[in-house]
Coordinates of C-alpha atoms in Angstrom, one line a residue:
M1 CA -10.9 -45.1 106.9
Q2 CA -9.9 -45.3 104.0
R3 CA -11.8 -43.4 101.1
A4 CA -13.1 -45.8 98.4
A5 CA -11.1 -45.7 94.8
A6 CA -12.7 -43.6 92.5
K7 CA -14.4 -45.8 89.7
P8 CA -13.2 -44.6 86.2
A9 CA -16.0 -43.1 84.2
P10 CA -17.7 -45.6 82.0
S11 CA -16.3 -45.2 78.2
H12 CA -19.6 -44.0 75.8
R13 CA -17.9 -44.9 72.7
S14 CA -19.8 -47.8 71.7
G15 CA -23.0 -46.2 72.8
D16 CA -21.7 -42.7 70.8
R17 CA -21.1 -45.4 67.6
T18 CA -24.5 -46.6 68.3
C19 CA -26.8 -43.1 68.6
S20 CA -24.2 -42.0 65.4
F21 CA -25.6 -45.5 63.5
R22 CA -29.1 -44.8 64.9
R23 CA -29.4 -41.4 63.8
S24 CA -27.9 -42.0 59.7
R25 CA -30.4 -44.8 59.9
R26 CA -33.5 -42.9 61.0
S27 CA -32.2 -40.0 58.1
L28 CA -31.9 -42.8 55.4
I29 CA -35.4 -44.3 56.1
A30 CA -37.2 -41.0 56.3
A31 CA -35.1 -39.8 52.7
S32 CA -36.3 -43.2 51.4
V33 CA -40.3 -42.9 52.4
G34 CA -40.3 -39.7 51.2
S35 CA -38.5 -39.6 47.8
G36 CA -39.9 -43.4 47.3
R37 CA -36.8 -44.7 46.4
P38 CA -34.8 -47.9 47.0
V39 CA -32.6 -48.1 49.9
R40 CA -29.8 -50.3 49.7
S41 CA -29.1 -52.3 52.5
S42 CA -26.0 -54.8 53.8
A43 CA -25.4 -56.8 56.8
R44 CA -24.0 -53.9 58.6
Q45 CA -26.9 -51.7 57.7
T46 CA -29.4 -54.1 59.3
L47 CA -31.6 -52.7 62.2
K48 CA -30.9 -54.2 65.7
V49 CA -33.8 -53.8 67.7
T50 CA -33.3 -53.2 72.3
P51 CA -35.3 -52.4 75.1
R52 CA -34.0 -48.6 74.8
T53 CA -35.6 -49.1 70.5
Q54 CA -39.0 -50.5 71.7
K55 CA -39.7 -48.3 74.4
R56 CA -39.1 -45.3 71.7
K57 CA -41.1 -47.1 69.2
T58 CA -44.3 -45.3 67.8
P59 CA -46.8 -47.7 65.6
K60 CA -45.9 -45.3 62.9
A61 CA -42.0 -45.9 63.0
A62 CA -42.5 -50.0 64.0
A63 CA -44.3 -50.4 60.2
I64 CA -41.7 -48.2 59.0
V65 CA -39.2 -50.6 60.8
N66 CA -41.3 -53.5 59.6
R67 CA -41.1 -52.5 56.1
V68 CA -37.4 -52.5 55.8
E69 CA -36.0 -55.3 53.9
P70 CA -32.8 -55.5 51.8
Q71 CA -33.1 -54.7 48.1
S72 CA -31.2 -55.6 45.0
V73 CA -28.8 -53.0 43.9
T74 CA -30.0 -51.0 40.5
P75 CA -27.1 -49.9 38.5
P76 CA -27.0 -46.4 37.6
S77 CA -28.6 -45.4 34.2
V78 CA -26.7 -44.4 31.4
K79 CA -27.3 -41.1 29.2
K80 CA -27.7 -41.7 26.1
K81 CA -26.2 -38.9 23.3
T82 CA -28.9 -37.3 20.6
S83 CA -27.6 -35.8 17.9
V84 CA -28.3 -32.8 16.4
A85 CA -30.7 -34.1 13.9
A86 CA -32.3 -35.8 16.4
V87 CA -32.8 -32.7 18.9
R88 CA -34.5 -30.7 15.5
S89 CA -36.7 -33.6 14.8
L90 CA -38.2 -33.6 18.2
A91 CA -38.3 -29.5 18.2
A92 CA -40.1 -30.2 15.0
N93 CA -42.4 -32.9 16.5
D94 CA -43.3 -30.7 19.6
A95 CA -44.0 -27.4 17.3
A96 CA -46.5 -29.2 15.4
K97 CA -48.2 -30.7 18.6
S98 CA -48.4 -27.3 20.4
S99 CA -49.8 -25.9 17.2
L100 CA -53.0 -27.8 17.4
T101 CA -55.7 -26.8 20.0
T102 CA -57.7 -28.8 22.4
D103 CA -60.8 -29.0 19.3
G104 CA -57.7 -30.3 16.9
T105 CA -57.8 -26.9 14.9
L106 CA -54.6 -25.3 14.2
R107 CA -53.3 -22.3 15.7
V108 CA -51.7 -19.5 14.0
V109 CA -48.1 -18.4 14.8
H110 CA -47.6 -15.4 14.7
S111 CA -43.7 -15.2 14.5
I112 CA -40.7 -17.5 14.6
S113 CA -36.9 -16.8 15.6
V114 CA -34.7 -18.7 13.8
R115 CA -31.5 -20.1 15.9
P116 CA -28.2 -20.9 14.6
S117 CA -27.5 -24.8 13.8
G118 CA -27.9 -27.2 16.8
T119 CA -30.3 -25.5 18.5
T120 CA -34.0 -25.5 18.6
L121 CA -36.6 -22.8 17.0
R122 CA -38.4 -20.8 19.4
R123 CA -42.3 -19.4 18.6
E124 CA -42.6 -16.1 20.0
T125 CA -46.6 -14.0 20.0
V126 CA -46.6 -10.6 18.7
R127 CA -47.3 -9.5 22.2
K128 CA -44.7 -11.1 24.2
R129 CA -41.9 -10.1 21.7
K130 CA -39.1 -8.5 23.0
V131 CA -38.0 -4.8 22.0
V132 CA -35.2 -5.0 19.9
Q133 CA -32.7 -2.7 21.2
M134 CA -30.5 -1.3 17.9
P135 CA -26.8 -0.2 18.5
P136 CA -26.5 3.5 18.0
P137 CA -25.4 5.1 14.8
M138 CA -21.7 5.3 14.7
V139 CA -20.1 8.4 14.6
A140 CA -16.8 9.8 12.7
P141 CA -14.2 10.4 15.2
S142 CA -13.7 14.1 15.5
R143 CA -10.2 15.4 14.6
M144 CA -8.1 15.6 17.5
E145 CA -6.9 19.2 18.5
I146 CA -3.5 20.7 17.6
P147 CA -1.8 21.6 20.8
A148 CA -0.8 25.6 20.9
W149 CA 2.7 24.9 21.1
M150 CA 2.7 22.6 17.7
L151 CA 0.7 25.8 15.6
K152 CA 4.0 28.3 16.4
E153 CA 5.5 28.8 13.4
C154 CA 8.8 26.8 13.3
R155 CA 12.3 27.8 11.8
I156 CA 13.7 26.7 8.6
E157 CA 17.3 26.6 8.2
P158 CA 20.0 24.1 6.6
A159 CA 21.0 21.1 8.5
R160 CA 23.7 21.1 10.7
A161 CA 26.2 18.3 11.0
G162 CA 24.8 17.2 14.6
D163 CA 21.6 16.7 13.4
Q164 CA 22.4 13.6 11.4
G165 CA 21.2 10.9 13.7
E166 CA 17.9 13.1 14.3
I167 CA 17.3 13.3 10.6
L168 CA 17.8 9.7 9.9
Q169 CA 15.9 8.6 13.0
L170 CA 13.0 11.2 11.6
L171 CA 13.5 9.4 7.5
S172 CA 12.8 6.1 9.2
S173 CA 9.2 7.1 8.6
L174 CA 9.5 7.1 5.0
P175 CA 8.1 4.2 2.7
D176 CA 11.1 3.9 1.0
A177 CA 13.5 5.1 4.2
P178 CA 17.4 5.6 3.2
T179 CA 19.4 3.3 5.0
K180 CA 22.2 4.4 7.4
A181 CA 25.1 3.7 4.8
E182 CA 22.9 5.4 2.3
F183 CA 22.1 8.6 3.8
H184 CA 26.3 9.1 5.1
A185 CA 27.1 8.2 1.8
S186 CA 24.6 11.1 -0.2
V187 CA 27.5 13.6 0.6
D188 CA 29.6 11.9 -2.0
H189 CA 26.7 13.1 -4.9
P190 CA 29.1 15.1 -7.4
E191 CA 26.6 17.9 -6.6
H192 CA 26.0 17.5 -3.2
D193 CA 25.5 20.9 -1.2
A194 CA 24.9 20.8 2.5
N195 CA 22.7 23.9 2.3
N196 CA 20.4 22.1 0.1
R197 CA 19.1 20.1 3.0
L198 CA 16.2 21.8 5.0
V199 CA 14.9 21.5 8.7
A200 CA 12.1 22.6 10.5
R201 CA 12.8 23.3 13.9
L202 CA 10.7 23.8 16.7
G203 CA 11.9 24.1 20.2
G204 CA 15.4 22.9 20.0
R205 CA 13.6 19.6 18.0
I206 CA 13.0 18.7 14.0
L207 CA 10.1 18.3 12.8
G208 CA 10.7 18.0 9.4
H209 CA 12.8 17.6 6.5
V210 CA 13.3 18.2 2.6
E211 CA 16.1 17.7 0.2
V212 CA 17.1 20.1 -2.4
S213 CA 18.9 18.0 -5.6
P214 CA 20.3 20.1 -8.7
R215 CA 19.9 18.3 -11.8
R216 CA 19.9 18.5 -15.6
I217 CA 17.0 17.2 -17.7
H218 CA 15.8 16.5 -21.0
L219 CA 12.5 18.7 -22.4
C220 CA 11.5 17.3 -25.6
G221 CA 15.1 16.8 -26.7
A222 CA 16.3 20.1 -25.0
V223 CA 18.4 21.0 -21.8
V224 CA 17.5 22.7 -19.2
D225 CA 18.6 23.2 -15.4
A226 CA 15.9 21.7 -12.8
A227 CA 16.1 20.9 -9.1
A228 CA 14.2 17.7 -7.7
L229 CA 12.1 17.7 -4.5
D230 CA 13.3 14.7 -2.6
Q231 CA 12.5 13.3 1.5
V232 CA 9.9 15.2 2.4
A233 CA 8.6 14.0 6.0
V234 CA 7.3 15.7 9.0
L235 CA 6.8 14.0 12.4
P236 CA 3.8 12.1 12.5
E237 CA 2.4 14.0 15.6
C238 CA 3.6 17.3 14.3
R239 CA 1.3 16.8 10.7
G240 CA -1.9 19.0 10.2
A241 CA 0.2 22.2 11.5
G242 CA 0.8 23.7 8.2
H243 CA 4.6 22.7 9.0
G244 CA 5.0 20.0 5.7
Q245 CA 3.8 23.2 3.6
R246 CA 6.5 25.4 5.2
L247 CA 9.1 23.1 3.9
V248 CA 8.1 22.9 0.7
K249 CA 8.0 26.7 0.1
A250 CA 11.5 26.8 1.5
A251 CA 12.7 24.2 -0.8
E252 CA 10.6 26.3 -3.8
R253 CA 12.4 29.5 -2.7
R254 CA 15.9 27.4 -2.6
M255 CA 15.6 26.2 -6.4
R256 CA 14.8 29.7 -7.9
E257 CA 18.3 30.8 -5.9
L258 CA 19.8 27.5 -7.8
G259 CA 18.4 28.9 -10.9
A260 CA 16.0 25.8 -11.4
V261 CA 13.6 26.6 -14.6
I262 CA 11.4 23.7 -13.5
G263 CA 10.9 21.6 -10.3
F264 CA 10.3 18.0 -10.3
S265 CA 8.9 15.1 -7.8
R266 CA 7.9 11.6 -7.0
T267 CA 5.6 11.4 -4.4
R268 CA 2.2 9.5 -3.1
I269 CA 0.5 13.1 -1.5
A270 CA 0.2 14.7 -4.9
P271 CA -2.8 17.0 -3.7
S272 CA -1.2 18.1 -1.0
F273 CA 1.6 19.3 -4.0
R274 CA -1.2 20.8 -5.7
E275 CA -2.6 22.6 -3.1
L276 CA 0.8 24.5 -3.6
G277 CA 0.8 25.0 -6.8
W278 CA 2.6 22.1 -8.3
S279 CA 1.1 20.6 -11.4
V280 CA 0.3 16.7 -11.5
L281 CA 2.4 15.2 -15.0
G282 CA 1.2 11.4 -14.5
R283 CA 1.7 8.3 -12.4
D284 CA 4.7 6.1 -12.9
G285 CA 4.4 3.7 -15.5
T286 CA 4.4 0.1 -13.4
T287 CA 3.4 -3.3 -14.9
V288 CA 3.5 -7.0 -13.3
G289 CA 3.7 -10.5 -15.0
R290 CA 4.4 -13.9 -14.6
P291 CA 7.4 -14.9 -16.4
S292 CA 6.5 -18.4 -17.8
H293 CA 3.1 -16.0 -19.3
I294 CA 5.7 -13.4 -20.6
L295 CA 8.2 -15.7 -22.2
S296 CA 5.3 -17.6 -23.9
R297 CA 3.6 -14.3 -25.4
I298 CA 7.1 -13.0 -26.5
L299 CA 7.7 -16.4 -28.4
E300 CA 4.2 -16.2 -29.9
L301 CA 5.6 -12.5 -31.6
P302 CA 7.3 -12.5 -34.8
A303 CA 10.8 -12.8 -34.2
R304 CA 13.6 -10.1 -35.1
T305 CA 15.5 -9.6 -37.8
G306 CA 18.8 -8.5 -38.1
E307 CA 22.4 -9.1 -36.9
P308 CA 22.2 -11.9 -33.6
V309 CA 23.1 -10.7 -30.7
T310 CA 24.8 -12.2 -27.2
M311 CA 23.7 -11.5 -23.7
R312 CA 25.9 -11.8 -20.6
Q313 CA 26.4 -9.8 -17.4
W314 CA 28.3 -6.0 -17.5
R315 CA 32.0 -5.4 -16.9
H316 CA 32.6 -1.9 -15.1
V317 CA 34.4 -1.1 -17.9
E318 CA 31.4 -0.9 -20.3
L319 CA 29.6 1.7 -17.9
P320 CA 30.1 4.6 -21.1
A321 CA 28.6 2.0 -23.5
I322 CA 25.3 2.0 -21.3
L323 CA 25.8 5.5 -20.9
R324 CA 25.8 6.2 -24.9
I325 CA 22.5 3.8 -25.0
Y326 CA 21.4 6.0 -22.7
K327 CA 21.6 9.4 -24.3
Q328 CA 20.2 8.0 -27.1
N329 CA 16.6 7.1 -25.9
V330 CA 16.5 9.9 -23.8
P331 CA 15.6 12.8 -26.1
Q332 CA 12.2 11.5 -26.8
F333 CA 11.3 11.9 -23.2
V334 CA 10.1 14.4 -21.0
G335 CA 12.0 14.2 -17.6
P336 CA 15.2 12.2 -17.9
L337 CA 18.0 13.3 -16.3
V338 CA 21.0 14.2 -17.7
R339 CA 23.7 11.4 -16.6
S340 CA 27.6 12.6 -16.9
E341 CA 29.9 10.2 -16.4
A342 CA 30.6 11.1 -13.1
Y343 CA 27.4 10.8 -12.0
S344 CA 26.8 7.2 -13.4
R345 CA 30.0 6.4 -11.6
W346 CA 28.0 7.3 -8.5
L347 CA 25.0 5.6 -9.5
I348 CA 26.9 2.2 -9.4
S349 CA 28.5 2.7 -6.5
R350 CA 25.3 3.1 -4.5
C351 CA 24.8 -0.5 -5.3
A352 CA 20.9 0.5 -5.8
F353 CA 20.7 -2.8 -8.5
D354 CA 21.5 -6.4 -7.9
S355 CA 22.6 -7.2 -12.0
I356 CA 23.0 -5.4 -15.5
I357 CA 22.4 -7.4 -18.4
V358 CA 24.2 -6.3 -21.6
A359 CA 23.0 -7.5 -25.0
L360 CA 26.3 -7.5 -27.4
V361 CA 26.8 -7.7 -31.6
G362 CA 30.1 -9.3 -32.6
H363 CA 32.4 -11.2 -31.0
D364 CA 32.4 -11.2 -27.8
R365 CA 35.8 -10.9 -26.1
Y366 CA 37.3 -8.8 -23.1
D367 CA 37.8 -5.2 -25.1
L368 CA 38.0 -1.6 -23.6
H369 CA 37.2 0.4 -26.7
E370 CA 34.3 -1.7 -28.4
T371 CA 36.5 -2.7 -31.6
T372 CA 35.5 -6.0 -31.7
A373 CA 31.8 -6.1 -29.9
R374 CA 29.4 -3.7 -29.7
I375 CA 26.7 -3.2 -26.8
V376 CA 23.1 -2.3 -28.1
G377 CA 20.8 -2.9 -25.2
Y378 CA 20.9 -3.5 -21.7
A379 CA 18.5 -3.8 -18.5
I380 CA 19.3 -2.8 -14.7
Q381 CA 17.7 -5.5 -12.3
D382 CA 16.8 -5.3 -8.9
G383 CA 15.3 -8.2 -7.6
N384 CA 12.4 -8.7 -9.6
R385 CA 11.9 -5.1 -10.7
I386 CA 13.2 -4.1 -14.4
L387 CA 14.1 -0.7 -13.5
E388 CA 15.6 0.2 -17.0
L389 CA 15.4 -1.6 -20.1
L390 CA 16.7 0.4 -23.3
A391 CA 18.0 -0.6 -26.9
D392 CA 20.1 1.2 -29.8
P393 CA 17.7 2.5 -32.1
E394 CA 19.3 0.5 -35.4
F395 CA 17.9 -2.5 -33.5
P396 CA 14.1 -2.3 -33.5
G397 CA 12.7 -5.2 -31.9
L398 CA 15.6 -5.9 -29.2
E399 CA 14.0 -4.8 -26.2
R400 CA 11.5 -7.8 -26.3
D401 CA 15.0 -10.0 -26.6
I402 CA 16.4 -8.6 -23.6
L403 CA 13.1 -9.4 -21.6
A404 CA 12.9 -12.7 -22.8
R405 CA 16.5 -13.0 -21.7
V406 CA 15.3 -11.8 -18.0
C407 CA 12.4 -13.9 -17.8
S408 CA 14.5 -16.7 -18.4
E409 CA 16.7 -15.9 -15.7
A410 CA 13.7 -15.4 -13.4
I411 CA 12.3 -18.8 -14.1
E412 CA 15.7 -20.2 -13.3
N413 CA 15.6 -18.3 -9.5
D414 CA 12.4 -19.5 -9.3
R415 CA 10.7 -15.9 -8.9
Q416 CA 6.9 -15.7 -9.2
E417 CA 6.5 -12.4 -10.8
I418 CA 8.2 -9.5 -12.8
V419 CA 7.9 -6.0 -12.2
F420 CA 8.5 -3.4 -15.5
E421 CA 8.9 -0.1 -14.2
S422 CA 9.4 2.6 -17.6
S423 CA 7.3 5.3 -19.5
S424 CA 3.5 4.8 -19.6
S425 CA 4.1 5.0 -23.3
D426 CA 6.5 1.6 -23.5
P427 CA 5.3 -0.8 -26.0
L428 CA 6.9 -3.7 -23.0
H429 CA 3.8 -3.2 -21.1
K430 CA 1.7 -5.1 -23.4
A431 CA 3.3 -7.7 -23.3
I432 CA 4.6 -8.1 -20.1
A433 CA 0.0 -7.7 -18.8
A434 CA -2.4 -10.5 -19.7
R435 CA -5.0 -9.7 -22.3
D436 CA -7.4 -9.5 -19.6
Q437 CA -5.1 -7.9 -17.1
Q438 CA -5.2 -4.3 -16.6
R439 CA -1.9 -2.7 -16.3
V440 CA -0.7 -1.5 -12.7
S441 CA 0.0 1.9 -11.8
G442 CA 2.2 2.9 -9.0
D443 CA 0.4 5.0 -6.2
R444 CA 3.7 7.3 -6.6
M445 CA 3.0 10.6 -8.9
I446 CA 5.4 13.3 -10.4
V447 CA 4.4 16.7 -10.2
A448 CA 6.3 19.2 -11.4
K449 CA 6.1 23.7 -11.3
L450 CA 7.6 26.0 -13.5
F451 CA 9.7 28.5 -12.0
R452 CA 10.8 30.5 -15.5
P453 CA 8.0 29.9 -18.0
L454 CA 9.8 32.1 -20.3
E455 CA 13.6 30.1 -20.0
A456 CA 11.5 26.4 -20.7
L457 CA 9.7 28.2 -23.8
R458 CA 13.3 29.7 -25.4
A459 CA 14.5 26.4 -24.3
V460 CA 12.1 24.7 -26.3
A461 CA 12.0 27.2 -29.5
P462 CA 14.7 25.3 -31.4
I463 CA 12.8 21.9 -31.0
V464 CA 9.9 23.3 -32.4
A465 CA 11.4 25.2 -35.6
A466 CA 12.9 21.5 -36.3
R467 CA 9.5 19.9 -35.5
M468 CA 8.4 22.4 -38.2
N469 CA 11.2 21.8 -40.7
S470 CA 10.7 18.2 -40.5
Q471 CA 7.3 18.3 -41.6
E472 CA 8.4 21.1 -44.4
I473 CA 5.7 23.5 -43.2
R474 CA 6.9 26.9 -44.6
E475 CA 4.9 29.5 -43.6
T476 CA 5.1 32.1 -40.1
L477 CA 3.1 30.6 -36.9
E478 CA 2.0 32.6 -34.1
L479 CA 0.7 31.5 -30.7
G480 CA 0.0 33.5 -27.7
I481 CA 0.2 32.1 -24.4
D482 CA -1.7 34.0 -21.8
A483 CA -1.4 32.7 -18.2
P484 CA -1.3 34.1 -15.0
D485 CA 2.5 34.1 -14.7
F486 CA 3.6 34.5 -18.2
R487 CA 2.3 36.5 -21.2
G488 CA 4.0 36.2 -24.6
S489 CA 4.0 34.7 -28.0
I490 CA 6.3 32.4 -29.7
I491 CA 6.8 32.9 -33.6
V492 CA 8.0 30.2 -36.2
S493 CA 9.3 32.0 -39.3
K494 CA 12.0 31.1 -41.9
G495 CA 13.0 27.8 -39.8
E496 CA 13.4 29.9 -36.8
A497 CA 11.4 30.1 -33.6
T498 CA 11.8 33.4 -31.1
V499 CA 9.7 34.1 -28.2
H500 CA 8.0 38.0 -27.6
P501 CA 7.0 38.6 -24.1
G502 CA 4.0 40.7 -23.3
R503 CA 2.6 40.3 -26.8
V504 CA -0.2 37.7 -27.3
G505 CA -1.3 38.4 -30.9
R506 CA -4.7 37.6 -32.6
S507 CA -4.2 33.8 -31.8
Y508 CA -3.9 33.1 -28.3
L509 CA -4.5 30.5 -25.8
R510 CA -5.8 31.7 -22.0
L511 CA -5.1 29.1 -19.5
S512 CA -3.8 28.5 -16.1
D513 CA -0.2 28.2 -14.5
D514 CA -1.0 24.4 -14.0
E515 CA -2.2 23.5 -17.8
L516 CA 0.3 26.2 -18.8
V517 CA 3.3 23.4 -17.1
R518 CA 1.3 20.6 -18.9
L519 CA 1.4 22.2 -22.5
L520 CA 5.3 22.8 -22.1
L521 CA 5.5 19.6 -20.9
G522 CA 4.2 18.0 -23.7
Q523 CA 1.0 16.5 -21.4
C524 CA -1.5 18.6 -22.7
D525 CA -4.0 17.8 -25.3
P526 CA -5.5 21.0 -26.2
A527 CA -8.5 19.6 -27.5
E528 CA -9.5 17.3 -24.7
A529 CA -8.1 20.6 -22.1
A530 CA -10.9 23.0 -24.2
A531 CA -13.5 20.7 -23.5
A532 CA -12.8 20.2 -20.5
G533 CA -12.9 24.1 -19.8
R534 CA -9.0 24.2 -18.6
L535 CA -7.9 25.9 -21.8
A536 CA -9.8 28.8 -23.8
A537 CA -8.7 29.4 -27.7
S538 CA -9.4 32.7 -28.9
T539 CA -9.4 31.1 -32.5
H540 CA -10.0 27.9 -34.2
M541 CA -6.3 28.1 -35.7
A542 CA -5.0 29.1 -32.0
Q543 CA -6.1 25.2 -31.1
K544 CA -4.6 23.9 -34.1
L545 CA -1.1 25.5 -33.8
A546 CA -1.0 24.7 -30.0
S547 CA -1.3 20.8 -31.2
L548 CA 1.0 21.5 -33.7
L549 CA 3.9 22.9 -31.5
F550 CA 3.4 21.5 -28.7
P551 CA 2.2 17.6 -29.7
R552 CA 2.0 14.9 -26.4
T553 CA 5.5 13.4 -25.3
P554 CA 6.3 10.8 -23.3
L555 CA 6.9 11.1 -20.0
W556 CA 9.8 9.6 -17.8
Y557 CA 11.0 10.0 -14.6
P558 CA 13.2 7.2 -14.3
I559 CA 13.1 5.2 -10.8
W560 CA 17.0 4.3 -10.6
D561 CA 18.2 7.9 -9.8
D562 CA 16.0 8.1 -6.7
L563 CA 16.0 4.6 -5.6
T564 CA 17.4 3.8 -2.2
A565 CA 20.3 1.4 -2.2

């Protein structure tokens, strides 16, 4: 008996599609009934009634099926953009409506908080107002404690040849850091000594550096031995531990060993130097102006009378003439260096300038000995900075003509401003600065310390006697000085001045060491110091003698000598 062939299983694909269609159709109908929205219909979505559907139909379902009809498709609504002004007006209308109660009376609004532009106003009652959380007060950060190893006393000693790289890296943090070429070329200085460069060592590491430069300076017409303190630097992470003070004290001992009468320094940390006994003399005189404005103000002034001059760039063979003009002007100042020819050539070789303009009188031709033309003025420039501008005293007003030439070249080179650096008493500062503009002083201060007051007083004694002779004072004058570091008197008689240590006499001044330095350097006004309580005169004559023997003298510490290349 043959087994009947197995019948293939019926395919339910069409049934599956019908069931899924019915389920989706029922869910669509239920959603439309619940939401009340129209249902989009098509030929495919028409419900087909089958016997199985008729068996499962209930009265409720039949009603739903009978209600399903094709409807028109409604396009989606487009949102309209509302401007900021419209939002604000709507918010104002809502606020006005909400402020009215049901009976038409106004309701009091306790507070209104204003929001930024583009937002609505929000009203809050006092009861529902949120508590404002104020930020905690700002507390100044406490100073970081210095590590214990850094508080150990460092060792100060002269720098060695192998320290140049580490020293150069340390000096790079200075505002006027020297270049590598200039640092290595400093050994060519005429008075270079390896023992004058001091470093601070701690644990085999260099923490600080200072350089002492022996110099001779003009002091009210006299020449005294001095020294300059330069390139004082300490590692940033090691500051505040006293290493800088140890370096400065070691440099002071080195200055005394060199026989310096007085020490000078140009610094930005004058308060730190004052704590170590240094006296603040003044600031660098600096003025900034526009070349076109300066030139217009110079042209308004009366023209200079005298021989006409011509101006051009300098030649190297004219260095002695420039040095001659410098020597003619420095006796009237306090602080300029005594520049020898060797030192001047070293300054030129450093190339710490861009150009030098010279003013000549006579026929300009190439001449080695100034037989046909004579140089009567010069100006040293570095970019838009005027480092020095001097003229022969026999040609008054020539400085303005040289300044006009500098301004003309600045306009041709499209330089927007000129920086003039000179003594604060230089009259050219008024020509450079505008009438409604104050002179801009640099942040560098000039400080000094007197190591040998007796030698300084003996150096200026002949100048004091000559000053009395020029005023035709023949009487014997005696002024005593009573200070912690010096006690003595100066006597002017018969055209000569002598210093007597240990004797103060009847008319004397009692003052501090700080004020003594300012008095001997011509930076102290006795009447002003007495009014401020920094100076006490035993008699009224003593204060008059102080003003007569030690008058105010312009301070000028040339920037060209300390400018980095």
